[in-house]
Amino acid sequence: MPDLLPRFLPLLGGGGGFWSAAPLPPAYAAALFTALAGLAVLAAVFCSASRGRLKSPWSRRKRKHALLPKQWRSLFSPDGRLRDGGVKFLKKVRSGGVHPSIRAEVWPFLLGVYDLKSSKEERDITRTQNRKKYEKLRMQCRRLMRQFDDSFSSRRYSGPLIQDAYSPSSEEVESARESLSSGEGGPNSGSLDDSSSKLLEGDNSSRRVTNADTSTLNSESSDTDSSEDGEVIDASFSLETGDDPDTPHKENLSPSRTEVQSSLRTDEDFATWQRIIRLDAVRANPEWIPYSPSQATISEARARRSAEAVGLKDYDHLEPCRIFHAARLVAVLEAYAVYDPEIGYCQGMSDLLSPIITVIAEDHEAFWCFVSFMRKARHNFRLDEVGIRKQLNIVSKIIKSKDSHLYRHLEKLQAEDCFFVYRMVVVLFRRELTFEQTICLWEVMWADQAAIRAGVGKSAWSRIRQRAPPTEDLLLYAIAASVLQKRKLIIERYNSMDEILRECNSMAGHLDVWKLLDDAHDLVVTLHPKIETSFQ
């Protein structure tokens, strides 16, 4: 209010000050003071509301500026370390994402390939070591490819293929639910239930296919360099993984993992993975092309050399840039199948890798970013689907806590388990958002996870009441937010599981990622302590 007085003094009188001003006509003075009183009331209401209501960093419903190249450079000390342990860096990414021109530099930090406190010299050493490990994995893949090409060249893959368009029915959802709840299958018990697989399908979306028999095989190849092959397997488990229960960590192996660690699966397993990887790679969505000009202009000769190097087939109908992209998908995904043989390859993983190889030009760097990404995503591809079930339960819990009316309606439709968001969970919104939107969501999600890994979550955010704390489950809050945005439609119009499934599939390309993140952070602010406690 005092700031407003100087602006009104000329109206109230001349140079003799407020009290010496010439008297105003009563009607004019009354109107003026009424206006001032109204402004005071509005200010008081605004301040009261701001103090009483929690807001997320996204409450303006407008994206803040992304981390820019100049800002990124300024965050480093002379020896190449991020100042303040990366807290300022993570806050900036959480609020606006990363500028496209520096994503290739920033993502290894967000994903944990590089420690936030590392120096440039330490990162150079890590990069060199990671390159060597990747090259050994690729050498193993080439040996296996030569070994299996002769054995299976005359055989054609007759397994289930992806349909171009499919929306699962409520009967298939119910069947998939039963496969999840029965607990009959362990992580290596067999192929996915067909109905569960179809939940991933949509507009050419991916389907999770694994081989039926997952018994193990001695990893020593018939190739003469068997000792080096053993070194590859050892190297594949040497990455620091922290205490995440869903990473391939020696102290936290599934019952069959002990066997897998010392031996690959059967010849048939890897051969099947190879065939499906190549099929998925050739059919990869070209949406990435505008986001990587250098790869989009690749020469045909280089593209075909890359394709031949990984044994890619049936690609003559593709333009050079798509051939090159497909070859890179094959190279990295096959290496991952050797690195993490418990998971191997499941359709849907190519959806997660495509943005990474679009942004990061070097295969070995893209591979380790993908490995780090899969630390949290790999449980989505376990055959026992324990990770999927847990995540769906969290989404259900969020909706129940936020909107009891909507939850009761879902109960009436027997949809309270939120199985209709299965695809969103498995491929992390990749099918519901555009390419750029997906990257933005992932960057914010990775920043949350990096903050927790670095132990800066509590120190940097817990004392700021108006800020959403970092959470491992930001994706799930975003998924719940997307359902809550459609609450009125679901309650008033939808009376079956099929209708909700169609609505979820129709979200593709129609979501505002920043509004989604705004709503997700609002949910984190209000519900996170309750949700976190209930699932401990």
PDB file of N, CA, C and O in Angstrom, residues 4 109 180 267 352 354:
ATOM      1  N   LEU A   4       1.717   2.705  -3.316  1.00  0.00           N
ATOM      2  CA  LEU A   4       0.675   3.315  -4.135  1.00  0.00           C
ATOM      3  C   LEU A   4       0.479   4.789  -3.819  1.00  0.00           C
ATOM      4  O   LEU A   4       0.007   5.549  -4.655  1.00  0.00           O
ATOM      5  N   PHE A 109      25.015 -36.745 -17.068  1.00  0.00           N
ATOM      6  CA  PHE A 109      24.964 -36.302 -15.672  1.00  0.00           C
ATOM      7  C   PHE A 109      23.609 -36.638 -15.058  1.00  0.00           C
ATOM      8  O   PHE A 109      23.530 -37.130 -13.934  1.00  0.00           O
ATOM      9  N   LEU A 180      -1.272 -61.437 -13.928  1.00  0.00           N
ATOM     10  CA  LEU A 180      -0.488 -60.687 -12.954  1.00  0.00           C
ATOM     11  C   LEU A 180      -0.765 -61.156 -11.543  1.00  0.00           C
ATOM     12  O   LEU A 180       0.134 -61.266 -10.713  1.00  0.00           O
ATOM     13  N   ASP A 267      21.189 -70.648 -26.856  1.00  0.00           N
ATOM     14  CA  ASP A 267      21.434 -70.117 -28.194  1.00  0.00           C
ATOM     15  C   ASP A 267      20.141 -69.570 -28.793  1.00  0.00           C
ATOM     16  O   ASP A 267      20.119 -68.520 -29.429  1.00  0.00           O
ATOM     17  N   LEU A 352      12.218 -46.776 -25.847  1.00  0.00           N
ATOM     18  CA  LEU A 352      12.955 -46.015 -24.845  1.00  0.00           C
ATOM     19  C   LEU A 352      14.339 -45.615 -25.342  1.00  0.00           C
ATOM     20  O   LEU A 352      14.864 -44.569 -24.966  1.00  0.00           O
ATOM     21  N   SER A 354      15.276 -45.089 -28.610  1.00  0.00           N
ATOM     22  CA  SER A 354      15.291 -44.219 -29.793  1.00  0.00           C
ATOM     23  C   SER A 354      15.609 -42.753 -29.472  1.00  0.00           C
ATOM     24  O   SER A 354      16.464 -42.148 -30.136  1.00  0.00           O
TER      25      SER A 354
END
